[in-house]
Coordinates of C-alpha atoms in Angstrom, one line a residue:
M135 CA -18.2 101.0 -14.7
S136 CA -20.9 100.0 -12.2
K137 CA -20.3 97.3 -9.6
E138 CA -23.1 95.3 -11.3
T139 CA -21.1 95.1 -14.6
V140 CA -17.6 94.4 -13.1
C141 CA -16.2 91.0 -14.1
C142 CA -12.7 89.9 -13.7
C143 CA -10.7 88.5 -16.7
I144 CA -7.5 86.5 -17.0
E145 CA -5.4 89.6 -16.4
H146 CA -7.0 90.1 -12.9
H147 CA -6.5 86.4 -12.1
A148 CA -2.8 86.5 -13.1
V149 CA -2.0 89.8 -11.4
L150 CA -3.7 88.9 -8.1
F151 CA -1.7 85.7 -7.9
A152 CA 1.5 87.5 -8.7
L153 CA 0.9 90.2 -6.1
M154 CA 0.3 87.6 -3.4
A155 CA 3.5 85.8 -4.5
K156 CA 5.4 89.1 -4.5
H157 CA 4.5 90.2 -1.0
G158 CA 4.8 86.7 0.4
V159 CA 8.4 86.3 -1.0
E160 CA 9.4 89.9 -0.1
L161 CA 8.2 89.5 3.5
C162 CA 9.3 85.9 4.1
G163 CA 11.9 85.0 1.5
E164 CA 12.2 81.3 0.9
R165 CA 9.4 80.4 3.4
G166 CA 7.1 82.7 1.4
R167 CA 8.1 81.1 -1.9
E168 CA 7.5 77.6 -0.5
S169 CA 4.1 78.6 0.8
I170 CA 3.1 80.1 -2.5
L171 CA 4.2 76.9 -4.3
K172 CA 2.2 74.8 -1.8
G173 CA -0.8 77.0 -2.2
M174 CA -0.6 76.6 -6.0
T175 CA -0.6 72.9 -5.6
I176 CA -3.7 73.1 -3.4
Y177 CA -5.4 75.5 -5.8
G178 CA -4.7 73.2 -8.8
K179 CA -5.9 70.1 -7.0
E180 CA -9.1 71.9 -6.0
R181 CA -9.7 72.7 -9.6
G182 CA -9.2 69.1 -10.6
R183 CA -11.6 67.9 -7.9
R184 CA -14.3 70.2 -9.2
M185 CA -13.7 68.9 -12.8
A186 CA -13.9 65.3 -11.7
W187 CA -17.1 66.0 -9.7
N188 CA -18.6 67.6 -12.8
A189 CA -17.7 64.5 -14.9
R190 CA -19.2 62.1 -12.3
Q191 CA -22.4 64.2 -12.1
R192 CA -22.8 63.6 -15.8
G193 CA -22.0 59.9 -15.7
D194 CA -18.6 60.2 -17.3
E195 CA -15.6 58.1 -16.4
I196 CA -12.5 59.7 -14.8
N197 CA -9.8 59.4 -17.4
T198 CA -7.4 61.4 -19.5
L199 CA -10.1 61.9 -22.2
T200 CA -12.6 63.4 -19.8
N201 CA -9.9 65.4 -18.0
Q202 CA -9.2 67.2 -21.3
A203 CA -12.9 67.8 -21.9
Y204 CA -14.0 69.2 -18.5
G205 CA -11.9 72.3 -18.5
E206 CA -13.3 75.1 -16.3
W207 CA -12.2 78.2 -18.3
K208 CA -11.9 79.6 -21.7
P209 CA -9.9 82.6 -23.0
D210 CA -11.5 86.1 -22.7
Y211 CA -11.5 86.5 -26.5
D212 CA -10.4 84.7 -29.6
G213 CA -6.7 84.8 -30.2
Q214 CA -5.8 85.5 -26.6
M215 CA -4.3 82.0 -26.2
E216 CA -2.8 79.6 -28.7
F217 CA -2.7 75.9 -27.7
G218 CA -3.3 72.5 -29.1
Q219 CA -2.2 68.9 -29.5
I220 CA 1.3 67.8 -30.5
G221 CA 0.3 64.1 -30.7
I222 CA -1.8 61.5 -29.0
Q223 CA 0.5 58.4 -29.0
P224 CA 2.5 57.0 -27.3
A225 CA 1.1 59.6 -24.9
L226 CA -1.1 62.7 -25.3
R227 CA 1.1 65.7 -25.7
T228 CA -0.1 69.3 -25.8
Y229 CA 1.4 72.8 -26.1
I230 CA 0.7 76.4 -25.3
S231 CA 2.5 78.9 -27.6
K232 CA 0.7 82.1 -26.6
C233 CA -0.3 82.7 -22.9
A234 CA -2.5 85.4 -21.5
W235 CA -1.1 84.9 -18.0
C236 CA 2.5 85.5 -19.3
D237 CA 1.2 88.6 -21.2
A238 CA -0.4 90.0 -18.0
W239 CA 2.7 89.4 -15.8
K240 CA 4.9 91.0 -18.4
K241 CA 2.6 94.0 -18.8
H242 CA 2.7 94.7 -15.1
G243 CA 6.3 93.8 -14.4
L244 CA 5.4 90.8 -12.3
T245 CA 6.9 87.9 -14.3
E246 CA 9.4 87.1 -11.6
Y247 CA 6.6 86.3 -9.2
G248 CA 3.9 85.2 -11.6
K249 CA 6.1 82.4 -13.0
L250 CA 5.7 80.5 -9.7
Y251 CA 2.1 79.8 -10.9
C252 CA 3.6 77.6 -13.7
V253 CA 5.8 75.4 -11.6
N254 CA 3.1 72.7 -10.9
V255 CA -0.4 74.0 -11.7
D256 CA -1.1 71.7 -14.7
N257 CA 0.1 68.6 -12.8
A258 CA -1.8 69.6 -9.7
V259 CA -5.0 70.0 -11.6
Y260 CA -4.4 66.6 -13.3
Q261 CA -3.7 64.9 -9.9
G262 CA -6.8 66.6 -8.4
Y263 CA -8.8 65.0 -11.1
Q264 CA -7.2 61.5 -10.6
D265 CA -4.4 61.2 -8.0
T266 CA -2.5 58.5 -9.9
Y267 CA -2.0 60.7 -12.9
V268 CA 1.1 62.8 -13.7
C269 CA 1.5 65.6 -16.1
T270 CA 5.1 66.2 -17.1
Q271 CA 6.4 69.5 -18.4
M272 CA 8.5 68.7 -21.4
T273 CA 10.0 72.2 -21.9
E274 CA 10.9 75.1 -19.8
P275 CA 7.6 77.2 -19.3
M276 CA 7.3 80.4 -21.3
S277 CA 7.2 82.4 -18.0
W278 CA 10.6 81.0 -17.2
G279 CA 12.1 81.9 -20.6
G280 CA 11.0 78.9 -22.8
Q281 CA 9.7 79.2 -26.3
R282 CA 6.5 77.4 -25.6
C283 CA 5.0 75.1 -22.9
E284 CA 4.7 71.4 -23.8
F285 CA 3.0 68.8 -21.6
D286 CA 3.0 65.0 -21.6
W287 CA -0.2 63.6 -20.0
G288 CA 1.2 60.1 -19.5
C289 CA -1.7 58.3 -21.3
A290 CA -2.3 57.7 -24.9
L291 CA -5.5 58.4 -26.8
T292 CA -6.5 56.3 -29.8
P293 CA -7.8 58.2 -32.9
V294 CA -11.3 57.1 -32.0
E295 CA -10.9 58.4 -28.4
N296 CA -9.5 61.7 -29.8
E297 CA -12.7 62.0 -31.9
A298 CA -14.7 61.3 -28.8
L299 CA -12.8 64.0 -26.9
A300 CA -13.7 66.6 -29.6
A301 CA -17.4 65.4 -29.5
K302 CA -17.5 65.6 -25.7
K303 CA -16.1 69.2 -25.8
R304 CA -18.8 70.1 -28.3
E305 CA -21.5 68.5 -26.1
L306 CA -20.3 70.3 -23.0
G307 CA -19.7 73.7 -24.5
T308 CA -19.4 76.1 -21.7
S309 CA -21.7 74.3 -19.3
C310 CA -18.9 73.4 -16.8
M311 CA -16.9 76.6 -17.3
K312 CA -16.8 79.6 -14.8
D313 CA -15.9 83.2 -15.5
F314 CA -12.7 84.7 -14.2
T315 CA -14.5 86.5 -11.3
F316 CA -15.0 83.0 -10.0
H317 CA -11.5 81.8 -10.7
T318 CA -10.0 84.9 -9.2
A319 CA -12.1 84.5 -6.1
H320 CA -10.9 80.9 -5.9
I321 CA -7.2 81.7 -6.2
K322 CA -7.6 84.4 -3.6
A323 CA -9.2 81.9 -1.2
A324 CA -6.7 79.1 -1.7
I325 CA -3.5 81.2 -1.7
S326 CA -4.6 83.5 1.1
R327 CA -5.5 80.6 3.3
T328 CA -2.2 78.9 2.7
L329 CA -0.1 82.0 3.3
I330 CA -1.9 82.7 6.6
Q331 CA -1.7 79.1 7.8
D332 CA 2.0 78.8 6.9
L333 CA 3.3 82.3 7.8
G334 CA 0.9 83.6 10.5
E335 CA 0.9 87.3 10.9
D336 CA 3.4 87.8 8.1
G337 CA 1.1 85.8 5.8
Q338 CA -1.9 87.9 6.7
K339 CA 0.3 91.0 6.1
A340 CA 1.3 89.7 2.7
V341 CA -2.3 89.0 1.7
D342 CA -3.5 92.5 2.9
M343 CA -0.7 94.2 1.0
A344 CA -1.5 92.2 -2.2
L345 CA -5.2 93.0 -2.0
A346 CA -4.5 96.7 -1.4
E347 CA -2.2 96.9 -4.4
F348 CA -4.6 95.0 -6.5
A349 CA -7.4 97.4 -5.6
G350 CA -5.1 100.3 -6.4
M351 CA -4.3 99.0 -9.8
F352 CA -7.8 98.0 -11.0
G353 CA -10.3 99.7 -8.6
R354 CA -11.8 98.6 -5.4
E355 CA -14.8 97.2 -7.3
Y356 CA -12.7 94.4 -8.7
L357 CA -11.8 93.3 -5.2
D358 CA -15.3 93.7 -3.9
V359 CA -16.8 91.6 -6.6
L360 CA -14.7 88.6 -5.4
E361 CA -16.4 88.7 -2.1
R362 CA -19.8 88.0 -3.7
V363 CA -18.7 84.6 -5.1
P364 CA -20.3 82.0 -2.8
Q365 CA -17.8 79.7 -1.1
E366 CA -20.2 76.8 -1.7
E367 CA -19.8 77.4 -5.4
I368 CA -16.0 77.3 -5.2
Y369 CA -16.2 74.2 -2.9
P370 CA -19.4 72.3 -3.8
E371 CA -20.2 69.8 -1.1
G372 CA -20.1 66.8 -3.4
A373 CA -16.6 67.6 -4.5
F374 CA -15.3 68.7 -1.1
P375 CA -17.1 66.8 1.6
E376 CA -14.3 67.6 4.0
G377 CA -14.0 71.3 3.0
P378 CA -11.1 73.1 1.2
L379 CA -8.0 71.0 0.7
K380 CA -5.0 71.1 3.0
E381 CA -1.5 69.8 2.2

């Protein structure tokens, strides 16, 4: 495969995160684990910030309805994920019953580290979108042994609003979505930066080891392609006037 045609998918995104978590925890124990969880909260909030920026750019209000409409990714292929609504009142509740991230971690024997991704990412994205919101996990995540992931988004939708949500998704299509080369570059940037800030030389070593292992698994071209994603695309000025987030 030529470098021009290389494009990351969910598997690469999942594995790169898990490898950074693995080496951070193996090198630094609980300090590494805490840094990974902190980095995931930063990463999630940054995703939420971009989503809210996209909504504002199009003149939409920042609320639960638009949060659900302005997702930044889609599965690599039909049937890779299974998810949907449980109900819309007294609060919107959703579920995931088949997860490509869980599948990738299981395939590569990395679930013990990959599951740290699931601790707060959905809530962090939601709070990045609007910092007063809270997304509550109603069940144990699948990566932690649960049967399926269920979420309570803390706000109800009326039937009319739910129809408006479906219409907004159709209107937007994939216009606000990015491919997983972009998302893998973003998680690399956010988690690497946090590990190095928190753990110094050990954090840099963990990052270097993770990137080397990633390149060994998939080929150097899957690492090189991440370097070609512009930072200003990950952190558009209107969404990040102060630059990447810090906790």
